[in-house]
């Protein structure tokens, strides 16, 4: 069973994000992390591999520093890693990024593609589905359970008010939601293996892509400018004993703010 | 005239509120002459849903096909892309619902179109059109434009208001999609309800959330009672979910749900940044905490510094009185 | 001069930082409050294999160089000092002499299980009347046939009361002072070897520290850890620099934990309508803390590098330990000021860092001793 996992290195969720002087770029504190949803994807891939034997390949698109998330994948137990590294790949929208990833995935046979349901930097939640469409595969988004048998998979998705069970033939793509599993903490043996690992890199040329098809040039969506959300005025503390404060709060909410 | 195609969905016997919000916005654009609008609904269409939708659109396209019996991303994307091509839509609008965000990216690839997901502000008057969406957990807003059309936009619920219904009901048009069954490989095996009728946090107008300050799972009863009084959905912080007092589905925050209600009450919540990032676009925030230094007060419009074990019941009682319950 | 960590070391740092954040940080407060040895966490963490960090791959270790080891010690201390002390004792001091001098039998029985976390190890120097003054050690070892018989009491022993294997510093002849000292292996279950008083400590709670009693403890000849008798102090010098530098690394970790919380608070806490980080005096505190932490970091990792390159390091290690510790004590103090009254509550972390940091004054050598030693080294015998 060949399993591909798409992983993304994002700025640490606690990293400071500021808008660049030109208004169309971001100045982000250089602290990095693996996208949390991708951890669930890697973990699930490793569990499938344990049950079915096979190979787990992790792929990331990014600059050289993104190698760290690939090493983390190996430390957890992935067999191979691939970095898609090219100036031309950068600053793409979901479409351009998914296009490049799908090209890289298609280079080798695969049965299952796993990725996070969204990256918590861009918060787009598009790439997984788009990769599936580019490759002509069915996908199940936001899975919380996955059972793989010969040539088929049954997935559970949490929907409003309940749970839906869906079956797809393989190959197929699945995006991971929180609750799918508890990602393992790497053992030192994995860490050592990852530290020594030689990681393959591919450029646009290696994938047979013209720069115009990828990254910023290939994007269908452009950033016109960045801005900061409006600052809220300072909090108004409603004083008094619980009963008094409650009365005043309700008065404000109903008569002033007209919330209900 | 350019056409906007609004993808509408239903929940049970009612259209989803976000669908009515989008239709209202579309009606405004149609009235101004900037765009013409069509609403499109896929699959089984309950009569009650149809009738309500027809109050908010001049044309409701009902796309049918055996593959649309259940929702599948493949089926819905083929159906919508097919109709969008046929009708020559310039913009496809959908709610940034779980379903919308799941299949519309596939539509984008099918139409070779760009997509802007989870938009909160639309600038129809600008040229080129721009759409604003939050990134980095809401800390940055990105204003986006498309390099070409058609283009797809999913809009966060509660970003628009629901306007007045039309004086005259719109017309229904049936459209068989003609999808070959082998194109849809996904099969829905079963759907099970776990909780009844709970409004989804992401669409809720009113949310009452509790944190560690409640001290024990049983005390969430205070949150639930208050929520029930005003018809709000109950939310929880990550620490409460990790402690297994509440379900993952209730979690508001970075690895939980992003919410944008009209009103958010947070009790016993310190205001850790990962939680704040999940609710900071709430319109009106009331925080209740016995710690006057709790960070959440910096993100609230109103605050009560006090013991939630006294404040919450007092609020519930006062609300019951005023709402006549 | 290349001050950069290698890509491998950077990656290791990332992983251990994440691992500590995931497994240890969420439990740090509970460990401190319960003041019990966290058996569940010990099982979970040691199961990852890090205890073999400093030992060769062939026996299941990682063969980590001293710089990588410092990264490990620093991150562990950042997570929970109460847990870190126990872990590091097993990873280094409590097992080193067994690794160095133990027979294969002893290694199988003691070292390998300790590396897996299955046995808890400790190293015993301090006694009630002797800490810095090793020569005043009274625990004595008397030869009886081919066996040794140990008598005495050790105090302030990390992991002591729960230890399965103890490396004990004992003297064959008090008159010889430092030149009569040796390391002996004593295992739990040996008649006469028993845990004594458990200390109720200001900080580093969660690590069980206390007394060990040796009452005519008979051990076989191979339990003398050394190729020659009375070479204990020489053997100790093999890891003394690393132990000192390690203490400096722990100081960095504690300082970092406190500093990060101070920073978070300064950015969010509002007073007089502005975040307190907008005020000059608060900014000055961060400027000072950051500068001294930077200097401490350079000193600690430079000393580690010297150990790695097998360059003499007695001076650098002592300086790094002392400087990093003094910096840490300043940082934990400043952070409690930045946090204001909130630092006075057990509910928040700054008070724990404040309490935990004090141990740095004793572990790895007191600063009074270090200063005297450094001064003597610099001025020479005059």
PDB file of N, CA and C in Angstrom, chain C residues 122-130 134 136-140 150-158 160-161 166-171 181-183 193-197 199 209-214:
ATOM      1  N   UNK C 122      20.814   6.824  40.480  1.00  0.00           N
ATOM      2  CA  UNK C 122      21.219   8.054  41.138  1.00  0.00           C
ATOM      3  C   UNK C 122      22.709   8.033  41.437  1.00  0.00           C
ATOM      4  N   UNK C 123      23.233   9.223  41.658  1.00  0.00           N
ATOM      5  CA  UNK C 123      24.640   9.358  42.027  1.00  0.00           C
ATOM      6  C   UNK C 123      24.664  10.049  43.393  1.00  0.00           C
ATOM      7  N   UNK C 124      25.431   9.516  44.316  1.00  0.00           N
ATOM      8  CA  UNK C 124      25.396  10.032  45.692  1.00  0.00           C
ATOM      9  C   UNK C 124      26.727  10.623  46.115  1.00  0.00           C
ATOM     10  N   UNK C 125      26.745  11.934  46.257  1.00  0.00           N
ATOM     11  CA  UNK C 125      27.952  12.586  46.776  1.00  0.00           C
ATOM     12  C   UNK C 125      27.691  13.167  48.152  1.00  0.00           C
ATOM     13  N   UNK C 126      26.734  14.086  48.126  1.00  0.00           N
ATOM     14  CA  UNK C 126      26.518  14.954  49.282  1.00  0.00           C
ATOM     15  C   UNK C 126      26.144  14.186  50.533  1.00  0.00           C
ATOM     16  N   UNK C 127      26.683  14.665  51.623  1.00  0.00           N
ATOM     17  CA  UNK C 127      26.293  14.128  52.917  1.00  0.00           C
ATOM     18  C   UNK C 127      25.859  15.294  53.776  1.00  0.00           C
ATOM     19  N   UNK C 128      25.366  14.981  54.929  1.00  0.00           N
ATOM     20  CA  UNK C 128      24.875  16.035  55.805  1.00  0.00           C
ATOM     21  C   UNK C 128      25.937  17.100  56.059  1.00  0.00           C
ATOM     22  N   UNK C 129      27.162  16.650  56.242  1.00  0.00           N
ATOM     23  CA  UNK C 129      28.212  17.602  56.611  1.00  0.00           C
ATOM     24  C   UNK C 129      29.116  17.967  55.446  1.00  0.00           C
ATOM     25  N   UNK C 130      28.930  17.374  54.272  1.00  0.00           N
ATOM     26  CA  UNK C 130      29.837  17.672  53.174  1.00  0.00           C
ATOM     27  C   UNK C 130      29.078  17.827  51.863  1.00  0.00           C
ATOM     28  N   UNK C 134      34.236  17.733  49.252  1.00  0.00           N
ATOM     29  CA  UNK C 134      34.188  16.294  48.997  1.00  0.00           C
ATOM     30  C   UNK C 134      35.135  15.513  49.902  1.00  0.00           C
ATOM     31  N   UNK C 136      35.656  15.773  52.790  1.00  0.00           N
ATOM     32  CA  UNK C 136      35.088  15.490  54.123  1.00  0.00           C
ATOM     33  C   UNK C 136      34.074  14.363  54.084  1.00  0.00           C
ATOM     34  N   UNK C 137      34.020  13.653  52.986  1.00  0.00           N
ATOM     35  CA  UNK C 137      33.099  12.513  52.880  1.00  0.00           C
ATOM     36  C   UNK C 137      33.386  11.511  53.975  1.00  0.00           C
ATOM     37  N   UNK C 138      32.286  11.091  54.667  1.00  0.00           N
ATOM     38  CA  UNK C 138      32.481  10.151  55.756  1.00  0.00           C
ATOM     39  C   UNK C 138      32.001   8.746  55.416  1.00  0.00           C
ATOM     40  N   UNK C 139      31.173   8.628  54.370  1.00  0.00           N
ATOM     41  CA  UNK C 139      30.724   7.275  54.020  1.00  0.00           C
ATOM     42  C   UNK C 139      31.968   6.482  53.674  1.00  0.00           C
ATOM     43  N   UNK C 140      32.166   5.386  54.404  1.00  0.00           N
ATOM     44  CA  UNK C 140      33.420   4.675  54.202  1.00  0.00           C
ATOM     45  C   UNK C 140      33.193   3.284  53.612  1.00  0.00           C
ATOM     46  N   UNK C 150      30.065  -1.022  52.985  1.00  0.00           N
ATOM     47  CA  UNK C 150      29.840   0.421  53.028  1.00  0.00           C
ATOM     48  C   UNK C 150      29.030   0.817  54.262  1.00  0.00           C
ATOM     49  N   UNK C 151      29.451   1.905  54.866  1.00  0.00           N
ATOM     50  CA  UNK C 151      28.718   2.449  55.998  1.00  0.00           C
ATOM     51  C   UNK C 151      28.646   3.954  55.880  1.00  0.00           C
ATOM     52  N   UNK C 152      27.467   4.518  56.078  1.00  0.00           N
ATOM     53  CA  UNK C 152      27.353   5.983  56.044  1.00  0.00           C
ATOM     54  C   UNK C 152      25.967   6.415  55.608  1.00  0.00           C
ATOM     55  N   UNK C 153      25.822   7.717  55.495  1.00  0.00           N
ATOM     56  CA  UNK C 153      24.530   8.281  55.064  1.00  0.00           C
ATOM     57  C   UNK C 153      24.784   9.335  54.014  1.00  0.00           C
ATOM     58  N   UNK C 154      23.957   9.328  53.000  1.00  0.00           N
ATOM     59  CA  UNK C 154      24.036  10.362  51.981  1.00  0.00           C
ATOM     60  C   UNK C 154      22.787  11.228  52.092  1.00  0.00           C
ATOM     61  N   UNK C 155      22.921  12.484  51.720  1.00  0.00           N
ATOM     62  CA  UNK C 155      21.778  13.409  51.840  1.00  0.00           C
ATOM     63  C   UNK C 155      21.657  14.214  50.550  1.00  0.00           C
ATOM     64  N   UNK C 156      20.446  14.755  50.298  1.00  0.00           N
ATOM     65  CA  UNK C 156      20.209  15.597  49.120  1.00  0.00           C
ATOM     66  C   UNK C 156      20.440  14.814  47.823  1.00  0.00           C
ATOM     67  N   UNK C 157      20.063  13.541  47.846  1.00  0.00           N
ATOM     68  CA  UNK C 157      20.287  12.708  46.673  1.00  0.00           C
ATOM     69  C   UNK C 157      19.054  12.716  45.766  1.00  0.00           C
ATOM     70  N   UNK C 158      19.226  13.217  44.545  1.00  0.00           N
ATOM     71  CA  UNK C 158      18.143  13.236  43.562  1.00  0.00           C
ATOM     72  C   UNK C 158      17.809  11.801  43.168  1.00  0.00           C
ATOM     73  N   UNK C 160      17.191   9.598  45.038  1.00  0.00           N
ATOM     74  CA  UNK C 160      17.700   8.705  46.071  1.00  0.00           C
ATOM     75  C   UNK C 160      16.698   7.724  46.656  1.00  0.00           C
ATOM     76  N   UNK C 161      15.673   8.231  47.318  1.00  0.00           N
ATOM     77  CA  UNK C 161      14.745   7.322  48.009  1.00  0.00           C
ATOM     78  C   UNK C 161      14.010   6.349  47.096  1.00  0.00           C
ATOM     79  N   UNK C 166      22.415   2.847  42.717  1.00  0.00           N
ATOM     80  CA  UNK C 166      23.067   4.054  43.213  1.00  0.00           C
ATOM     81  C   UNK C 166      24.568   3.970  43.011  1.00  0.00           C
ATOM     82  N   UNK C 167      25.129   5.060  42.461  1.00  0.00           N
ATOM     83  CA  UNK C 167      26.589   5.182  42.366  1.00  0.00           C
ATOM     84  C   UNK C 167      27.007   5.999  43.579  1.00  0.00           C
ATOM     85  N   UNK C 168      27.704   5.384  44.488  1.00  0.00           N
ATOM     86  CA  UNK C 168      27.967   5.987  45.795  1.00  0.00           C
ATOM     87  C   UNK C 168      29.421   6.402  45.944  1.00  0.00           C
ATOM     88  N   UNK C 169      29.614   7.641  46.332  1.00  0.00           N
ATOM     89  CA  UNK C 169      30.988   8.117  46.601  1.00  0.00           C
ATOM     90  C   UNK C 169      31.345   7.767  48.045  1.00  0.00           C
ATOM     91  N   UNK C 170      32.395   6.964  48.196  1.00  0.00           N
ATOM     92  CA  UNK C 170      32.786   6.564  49.559  1.00  0.00           C
ATOM     93  C   UNK C 170      34.304   6.600  49.685  1.00  0.00           C
ATOM     94  N   UNK C 171      34.774   6.754  50.896  1.00  0.00           N
ATOM     95  CA  UNK C 171      36.212   6.847  51.118  1.00  0.00           C
ATOM     96  C   UNK C 171      36.780   5.554  51.716  1.00  0.00           C
ATOM     97  N   UNK C 181      38.862   8.740  47.692  1.00  0.00           N
ATOM     98  CA  UNK C 181      37.474   8.594  47.258  1.00  0.00           C
ATOM     99  C   UNK C 181      37.307   7.615  46.100  1.00  0.00           C
ATOM    100  N   UNK C 182      36.181   6.890  46.123  1.00  0.00           N
ATOM    101  CA  UNK C 182      35.865   5.894  45.100  1.00  0.00           C
ATOM    102  C   UNK C 182      34.371   5.899  44.801  1.00  0.00           C
ATOM    103  N   UNK C 183      34.027   5.344  43.640  1.00  0.00           N
ATOM    104  CA  UNK C 183      32.621   5.144  43.311  1.00  0.00           C
ATOM    105  C   UNK C 183      32.272   3.679  43.447  1.00  0.00           C
ATOM    106  N   UNK C 193      20.985  -1.379  52.725  1.00  0.00           N
ATOM    107  CA  UNK C 193      20.826  -0.188  51.881  1.00  0.00           C
ATOM    108  C   UNK C 193      19.357   0.213  51.924  1.00  0.00           C
ATOM    109  N   UNK C 194      19.094   1.366  52.473  1.00  0.00           N
ATOM    110  CA  UNK C 194      17.686   1.760  52.551  1.00  0.00           C
ATOM    111  C   UNK C 194      17.494   3.257  52.364  1.00  0.00           C
ATOM    112  N   UNK C 195      16.352   3.635  51.850  1.00  0.00           N
ATOM    113  CA  UNK C 195      16.052   5.069  51.735  1.00  0.00           C
ATOM    114  C   UNK C 195      15.744   5.643  53.107  1.00  0.00           C
ATOM    115  N   UNK C 196      16.117   6.886  53.297  1.00  0.00           N
ATOM    116  CA  UNK C 196      15.839   7.538  54.563  1.00  0.00           C
ATOM    117  C   UNK C 196      14.828   8.648  54.354  1.00  0.00           C
ATOM    118  N   UNK C 197      15.086   9.755  54.998  1.00  0.00           N
ATOM    119  CA  UNK C 197      14.162  10.882  54.965  1.00  0.00           C
ATOM    120  C   UNK C 197      13.978  11.414  53.538  1.00  0.00           C
ATOM    121  N   UNK C 199      13.045  14.691  51.487  1.00  0.00           N
ATOM    122  CA  UNK C 199      13.054  16.125  51.766  1.00  0.00           C
ATOM    123  C   UNK C 199      11.864  16.843  51.152  1.00  0.00           C
ATOM    124  N   UNK C 209      13.828  13.663  46.428  1.00  0.00           N
ATOM    125  CA  UNK C 209      15.202  13.924  46.887  1.00  0.00           C
ATOM    126  C   UNK C 209      15.294  13.599  48.363  1.00  0.00           C
ATOM    127  N   UNK C 210      16.367  12.938  48.750  1.00  0.00           N
ATOM    128  CA  UNK C 210      16.438  12.650  50.181  1.00  0.00           C
ATOM    129  C   UNK C 210      17.673  11.889  50.604  1.00  0.00           C
ATOM    130  N   UNK C 211      17.471  11.161  51.631  1.00  0.00           N
ATOM    131  CA  UNK C 211      18.558  10.509  52.356  1.00  0.00           C
ATOM    132  C   UNK C 211      18.689   9.054  51.922  1.00  0.00           C
ATOM    133  N   UNK C 212      19.917   8.562  51.897  1.00  0.00           N
ATOM    134  CA  UNK C 212      20.142   7.140  51.679  1.00  0.00           C
ATOM    135  C   UNK C 212      21.027   6.627  52.803  1.00  0.00           C
ATOM    136  N   UNK C 213      20.640   5.508  53.338  1.00  0.00           N
ATOM    137  CA  UNK C 213      21.374   4.961  54.488  1.00  0.00           C
ATOM    138  C   UNK C 213      22.111   3.687  54.089  1.00  0.00           C
ATOM    139  N   UNK C 214      23.376   3.624  54.431  1.00  0.00           N
ATOM    140  CA  UNK C 214      24.193   2.435  54.145  1.00  0.00           C
ATOM    141  C   UNK C 214      24.657   1.863  55.480  1.00  0.00           C
TER     142      UNK C 214
END
